[in-house]
Amino acid sequence: MGFGLAVLGSAIGLGNIWRFPYVMGEHGGAAFLLVYLLVVLIMGLPLLLGEFAAGYHTHADGVGAYEKITPERPWRWAGWLGVAAAVVILMYYPVVTAWVAQYLWLALTGDMSVPAGAAQDARFVALTHDGFAVLLAQAIVLCVATGIVAAGVVSGIERTCKVLMPLFAVLLVGLAIYGLSLPGAQQGVDFMFQADWSAVLRPETWLVALGQALFTVGIGMGVMVTYGAYLPDSHALPRIGFAVIAGDTFVGLLACLIIFPAVFSLGLAPAQGPGLAFVILPEVFERMPGGNVAAVAFFLLLLIAALASMVSLLEVPIAVLMSRRGWRRVPAALLTGSVALLVSVPVALGEGTAWLQLDGMPTLLDLADRFASYVLLPLSALAIALVVGWRWQEKAACDAAGVQGIRARRLWWTSVRWLVPVLLVIVLVSGLVTA
Ligand code: TRP
C-alpha cells in the first residue's frame, strides 16, 4: 500500500491536471480518451512492470539496471535515453510549476477575479509573458525541489504525498461535481464521451496518446526502476502496477471533468493548447461560492504534486552522478538543480519574448515537450521492451515482475517481447511521418 501510494504520488502531477486535458482537447476528445485507455493498458502496463522488474532484480538505478541485464555496449543507450528524457522534461516542468505557484499567489492575495471569460485568457498570457516573474517563481520552486533532494528527504516528501494525495482526490471530485452542475456542462460531457471516429484513424492521435501515457505514469525515465529496487517482495507488482495506472488515469479524467464542462459553459474552444487549465480553472473558481478558498487549496495541492514529480525527475541524473561518478548527494543535487534552472531559462522567456518565437512556430516549451514525449520517451520505452524481452530470460523476468500463473506469464512475456515493441515502432514511425 505504501509502495503503491509512493509510486502514485510521483505519477500524479502536471501530466494529469495540465497536460491531459489540453492534449485531449487538441486531439479529438472522446476518441483520444479511447485511444489513451487502450495504449496505457496494452503498452503502459507491460512496460511499467518491465521497469519495476529490472529494478527489483538488479537493485540498480535506471542506467545500471539495464547494464546488469545486458552488459553489451549498444544496450547501454537504453538507460541513457531515459536520462535524456528526464533532462529535457526538466527544461519545462519547472516553468509550468512556476505558473502554478504564480496562480497560488494570486489566489492567496485574493486577486483571482477578472470580469469576463476572455480576460482569464489575457491574464494567462500576461502572466506567462512576464519573464522576470516566471523566472523568479521558477527559481524558488527549483530551489525547494533541489533542497528536498539534497537533504535526502525524498522519502519524507513521499510520506507527505501519501496524506495529501487522497485529499487532492477528494477536492478534485468536489470540483468535478461542481463543474458538471454548470449551465451548458452537458456539451463538455458529450465532448469527453462521444467519439469522433476519424481521430482514431489518425496515426498522430496514437503517438500523442502514447506520449501522454508514458509522461503521466512516469515510464521511460528509469524512475520506476528505482522504485522496483526498493520492494522486498515482487509478487504484488502486477496489482500495484494496475492500480497505479488506474489511479493516475482517474485523476486525469477528473481534471477533464472539471475543465471541459466549464469550457463549453463559457463558450470557449477545447483546443487552446498548454494554457487550457490555467485559463479555465480560475474561471471555475471565480463562479463557485467559496471559490477563493477552493482555489488556494487546489493550487497548493497541485504545487505539491508538481514538486513531488519534479523531485523524482531531479533524482534521475542525481542517481546517475552518484552511482557512476561517485559524487556525493549534495554536490550532485546542486549541479542537477543548477543545470535545470539554466536550461529552463530560455523556455520561460520563450513564452513571452518575441525573439525566441518565430511566426507560426511552436514555443520552446511546446518543442521541448513534444521532443520528450513523442520522441525520447517512446524510444526509451522501446529500449526497455527490447532489453527486458530479448536480453533477459523469461523465467527470471516473470519472477522479478511478480507475474504468476502460466497464462498471465505468457501474456506479459509475449507483450514485452513482441506486441509492445511492434506497436511502438508502428506508432512512432507512422506518427512522426504523418505529423
Ligand atoms: N508523471 C508526472 C506527471 O504526470 C511527471 C513525470 C514524468 C514523472 N516523468 C516522471 C514523475 C518520472 C516521476 C517519475 O506530472
Short mmCIF file of N, CA and C in Angstrom, two decimals, residues 56-139:
data_model
loop_
_atom_site.label_atom_id
_atom_site.label_comp_id
_atom_site.label_asym_id
_atom_site.label_seq_id
_atom_site.Cartn_x
_atom_site.Cartn_y
_atom_site.Cartn_z
N TYR A 56 13.81 -4.36 -9.51
CA TYR A 56 13.69 -5.35 -8.45
C TYR A 56 14.80 -6.39 -8.54
N HIS A 57 15.09 -6.82 -9.75
CA HIS A 57 16.07 -7.88 -9.98
C HIS A 57 17.50 -7.41 -9.75
N THR A 58 17.82 -6.20 -10.21
CA THR A 58 19.22 -5.77 -10.21
C THR A 58 19.58 -4.84 -9.05
N HIS A 59 18.59 -4.29 -8.40
CA HIS A 59 18.83 -3.31 -7.34
C HIS A 59 19.73 -2.18 -7.80
N ALA A 60 19.49 -1.70 -9.00
CA ALA A 60 20.35 -0.65 -9.54
C ALA A 60 19.51 0.53 -10.00
N ASP A 61 20.19 1.61 -10.41
CA ASP A 61 19.47 2.78 -10.92
C ASP A 61 19.08 2.55 -12.39
N GLY A 62 18.45 3.56 -12.97
CA GLY A 62 17.91 3.42 -14.32
C GLY A 62 18.92 3.01 -15.38
N VAL A 63 20.15 3.49 -15.27
CA VAL A 63 21.16 3.11 -16.26
C VAL A 63 21.78 1.77 -15.89
N GLY A 64 22.12 1.63 -14.61
CA GLY A 64 22.80 0.42 -14.15
C GLY A 64 21.98 -0.85 -14.33
N ALA A 65 20.65 -0.73 -14.13
CA ALA A 65 19.81 -1.92 -14.19
C ALA A 65 19.91 -2.59 -15.56
N TYR A 66 19.82 -1.79 -16.63
CA TYR A 66 19.85 -2.37 -17.96
C TYR A 66 21.24 -2.91 -18.27
N GLU A 67 22.26 -2.26 -17.74
CA GLU A 67 23.63 -2.76 -17.95
C GLU A 67 23.85 -4.10 -17.28
N LYS A 68 23.22 -4.27 -16.12
CA LYS A 68 23.40 -5.55 -15.43
C LYS A 68 22.68 -6.66 -16.17
N ILE A 69 21.53 -6.32 -16.77
CA ILE A 69 20.81 -7.35 -17.52
C ILE A 69 21.56 -7.68 -18.79
N THR A 70 22.10 -6.66 -19.46
CA THR A 70 22.80 -6.90 -20.71
C THR A 70 24.00 -5.98 -20.83
N PRO A 71 25.18 -6.50 -20.52
CA PRO A 71 26.36 -5.63 -20.46
C PRO A 71 26.88 -5.14 -21.82
N GLU A 72 26.42 -5.74 -22.92
CA GLU A 72 26.97 -5.34 -24.22
C GLU A 72 26.76 -3.86 -24.50
N ARG A 73 27.69 -3.32 -25.27
CA ARG A 73 27.75 -1.88 -25.46
C ARG A 73 26.48 -1.18 -25.94
N PRO A 74 25.94 -1.57 -27.10
CA PRO A 74 24.86 -0.74 -27.63
C PRO A 74 23.67 -0.61 -26.68
N TRP A 75 23.48 -1.62 -25.84
CA TRP A 75 22.31 -1.60 -24.96
C TRP A 75 22.43 -0.59 -23.85
N ARG A 76 23.66 -0.12 -23.60
CA ARG A 76 23.81 0.90 -22.56
C ARG A 76 22.95 2.10 -22.85
N TRP A 77 22.71 2.33 -24.14
CA TRP A 77 21.94 3.51 -24.51
C TRP A 77 20.54 3.48 -23.95
N ALA A 78 20.05 2.28 -23.66
CA ALA A 78 18.69 2.16 -23.13
C ALA A 78 18.49 3.08 -21.93
N GLY A 79 19.36 2.98 -20.95
CA GLY A 79 19.22 3.79 -19.75
C GLY A 79 19.46 5.27 -20.02
N TRP A 80 20.42 5.55 -20.89
CA TRP A 80 20.75 6.96 -21.14
C TRP A 80 19.62 7.70 -21.83
N LEU A 81 18.84 7.01 -22.64
CA LEU A 81 17.68 7.65 -23.27
C LEU A 81 16.74 8.19 -22.20
N GLY A 82 16.57 7.39 -21.15
CA GLY A 82 15.71 7.82 -20.05
C GLY A 82 16.26 9.04 -19.35
N VAL A 83 17.58 9.07 -19.14
CA VAL A 83 18.19 10.24 -18.50
C VAL A 83 18.00 11.47 -19.39
N ALA A 84 18.19 11.28 -20.70
CA ALA A 84 18.00 12.40 -21.63
C ALA A 84 16.57 12.92 -21.55
N ALA A 85 15.61 11.99 -21.50
CA ALA A 85 14.20 12.40 -21.42
C ALA A 85 13.97 13.21 -20.14
N ALA A 86 14.52 12.75 -19.02
CA ALA A 86 14.33 13.47 -17.76
C ALA A 86 14.91 14.87 -17.86
N VAL A 87 16.09 15.01 -18.48
CA VAL A 87 16.71 16.33 -18.59
C VAL A 87 15.87 17.26 -19.47
N VAL A 88 15.37 16.73 -20.59
CA VAL A 88 14.55 17.58 -21.46
C VAL A 88 13.25 17.98 -20.75
N ILE A 89 12.66 17.05 -20.01
CA ILE A 89 11.43 17.40 -19.27
C ILE A 89 11.74 18.45 -18.21
N LEU A 90 12.95 18.36 -17.64
CA LEU A 90 13.33 19.36 -16.63
C LEU A 90 13.51 20.75 -17.24
N MET A 91 13.55 20.85 -18.57
CA MET A 91 13.62 22.17 -19.19
C MET A 91 12.31 22.93 -19.05
N TYR A 92 11.18 22.22 -18.98
CA TYR A 92 9.92 22.97 -18.93
C TYR A 92 9.04 22.64 -17.74
N TYR A 93 9.28 21.49 -17.09
CA TYR A 93 8.46 21.16 -15.92
C TYR A 93 8.53 22.27 -14.85
N PRO A 94 9.72 22.81 -14.56
CA PRO A 94 9.77 23.90 -13.57
C PRO A 94 9.04 25.15 -14.03
N VAL A 95 8.99 25.38 -15.35
CA VAL A 95 8.29 26.57 -15.84
C VAL A 95 6.79 26.46 -15.56
N VAL A 96 6.23 25.29 -15.88
CA VAL A 96 4.79 25.12 -15.66
C VAL A 96 4.50 25.10 -14.15
N THR A 97 5.41 24.52 -13.37
CA THR A 97 5.25 24.54 -11.92
C THR A 97 5.28 25.99 -11.41
N ALA A 98 6.11 26.80 -12.04
CA ALA A 98 6.15 28.22 -11.66
C ALA A 98 4.81 28.89 -11.93
N TRP A 99 4.18 28.55 -13.04
CA TRP A 99 2.85 29.13 -13.30
C TRP A 99 1.89 28.75 -12.19
N VAL A 100 1.95 27.48 -11.75
CA VAL A 100 1.07 27.04 -10.66
C VAL A 100 1.33 27.89 -9.42
N ALA A 101 2.63 28.10 -9.13
CA ALA A 101 2.98 28.90 -7.95
C ALA A 101 2.45 30.32 -8.10
N GLN A 102 2.51 30.86 -9.31
CA GLN A 102 2.01 32.22 -9.51
C GLN A 102 0.49 32.29 -9.32
N TYR A 103 -0.22 31.28 -9.80
CA TYR A 103 -1.67 31.27 -9.59
C TYR A 103 -2.01 31.08 -8.11
N LEU A 104 -1.18 30.29 -7.43
CA LEU A 104 -1.40 30.14 -5.98
C LEU A 104 -1.26 31.50 -5.31
N TRP A 105 -0.24 32.24 -5.74
CA TRP A 105 -0.01 33.57 -5.18
C TRP A 105 -1.21 34.48 -5.43
N LEU A 106 -1.74 34.42 -6.66
CA LEU A 106 -2.93 35.21 -6.98
C LEU A 106 -4.10 34.84 -6.07
N ALA A 107 -4.28 33.54 -5.88
CA ALA A 107 -5.39 33.07 -5.05
C ALA A 107 -5.20 33.52 -3.61
N LEU A 108 -3.95 33.45 -3.15
CA LEU A 108 -3.67 33.83 -1.75
C LEU A 108 -3.89 35.31 -1.52
N THR A 109 -3.54 36.12 -2.50
CA THR A 109 -3.71 37.55 -2.33
C THR A 109 -5.12 37.99 -2.71
N GLY A 110 -5.98 37.01 -2.97
CA GLY A 110 -7.38 37.32 -3.25
C GLY A 110 -7.59 38.03 -4.57
N ASP A 111 -6.67 37.82 -5.50
CA ASP A 111 -6.71 38.55 -6.75
C ASP A 111 -7.17 37.67 -7.91
N MET A 112 -8.03 36.71 -7.63
CA MET A 112 -8.42 35.76 -8.67
C MET A 112 -9.43 36.33 -9.66
N SER A 113 -10.22 37.27 -9.19
CA SER A 113 -11.38 37.61 -10.01
C SER A 113 -11.06 38.53 -11.18
N VAL A 114 -11.53 38.15 -12.33
CA VAL A 114 -11.49 39.01 -13.52
C VAL A 114 -12.90 38.98 -14.10
N PRO A 115 -13.34 40.08 -14.70
CA PRO A 115 -14.73 40.15 -15.13
C PRO A 115 -15.18 39.09 -16.14
N ALA A 116 -14.66 39.07 -17.35
CA ALA A 116 -15.26 38.22 -18.38
C ALA A 116 -14.37 37.02 -18.71
N GLY A 117 -14.94 36.08 -19.49
CA GLY A 117 -14.23 34.85 -19.83
C GLY A 117 -12.93 35.13 -20.56
N ALA A 118 -12.95 36.07 -21.47
CA ALA A 118 -11.77 36.36 -22.28
C ALA A 118 -10.64 36.92 -21.43
N ALA A 119 -11.00 37.55 -20.31
CA ALA A 119 -9.97 38.19 -19.51
C ALA A 119 -9.04 37.18 -18.86
N GLN A 120 -9.55 35.99 -18.52
CA GLN A 120 -8.69 34.96 -17.95
C GLN A 120 -7.60 34.60 -18.93
N ASP A 121 -8.02 34.58 -20.18
CA ASP A 121 -7.10 34.30 -21.26
C ASP A 121 -6.00 35.35 -21.28
N ALA A 122 -6.42 36.59 -21.22
CA ALA A 122 -5.46 37.70 -21.24
C ALA A 122 -4.55 37.61 -20.04
N ARG A 123 -5.10 37.22 -18.90
CA ARG A 123 -4.27 37.16 -17.72
C ARG A 123 -3.22 36.06 -17.84
N PHE A 124 -3.62 34.93 -18.38
CA PHE A 124 -2.64 33.85 -18.56
C PHE A 124 -1.51 34.33 -19.46
N VAL A 125 -1.87 34.99 -20.53
CA VAL A 125 -0.84 35.49 -21.45
C VAL A 125 0.07 36.48 -20.73
N ALA A 126 -0.55 37.42 -20.00
CA ALA A 126 0.24 38.44 -19.31
C ALA A 126 1.17 37.79 -18.29
N LEU A 127 0.61 36.81 -17.57
CA LEU A 127 1.38 36.18 -16.51
C LEU A 127 2.57 35.39 -17.06
N THR A 128 2.32 34.62 -18.13
CA THR A 128 3.41 33.80 -18.66
C THR A 128 4.39 34.63 -19.48
N HIS A 129 3.96 35.80 -19.91
CA HIS A 129 4.87 36.64 -20.70
C HIS A 129 5.71 37.56 -19.84
N ASP A 130 5.41 37.59 -18.55
CA ASP A 130 6.21 38.40 -17.65
C ASP A 130 7.43 37.57 -17.24
N GLY A 131 8.41 37.57 -18.13
CA GLY A 131 9.58 36.70 -17.97
C GLY A 131 10.21 36.77 -16.59
N PHE A 132 10.34 37.98 -16.04
CA PHE A 132 11.02 38.12 -14.76
C PHE A 132 10.27 37.40 -13.64
N ALA A 133 8.94 37.60 -13.62
CA ALA A 133 8.14 36.98 -12.56
C ALA A 133 8.18 35.45 -12.68
N VAL A 134 8.09 34.95 -13.92
CA VAL A 134 8.15 33.50 -14.10
C VAL A 134 9.50 32.97 -13.63
N LEU A 135 10.57 33.68 -14.02
CA LEU A 135 11.91 33.23 -13.63
C LEU A 135 12.07 33.19 -12.12
N LEU A 136 11.53 34.20 -11.48
CA LEU A 136 11.64 34.25 -10.02
C LEU A 136 10.91 33.07 -9.39
N ALA A 137 9.66 32.84 -9.82
CA ALA A 137 8.87 31.74 -9.28
C ALA A 137 9.56 30.40 -9.55
N GLN A 138 10.12 30.31 -10.76
CA GLN A 138 10.77 29.08 -11.16
C GLN A 138 12.03 28.81 -10.34
N ALA A 139 12.77 29.88 -10.06
CA ALA A 139 13.98 29.73 -9.24
C ALA A 139 13.60 29.26 -7.84
#
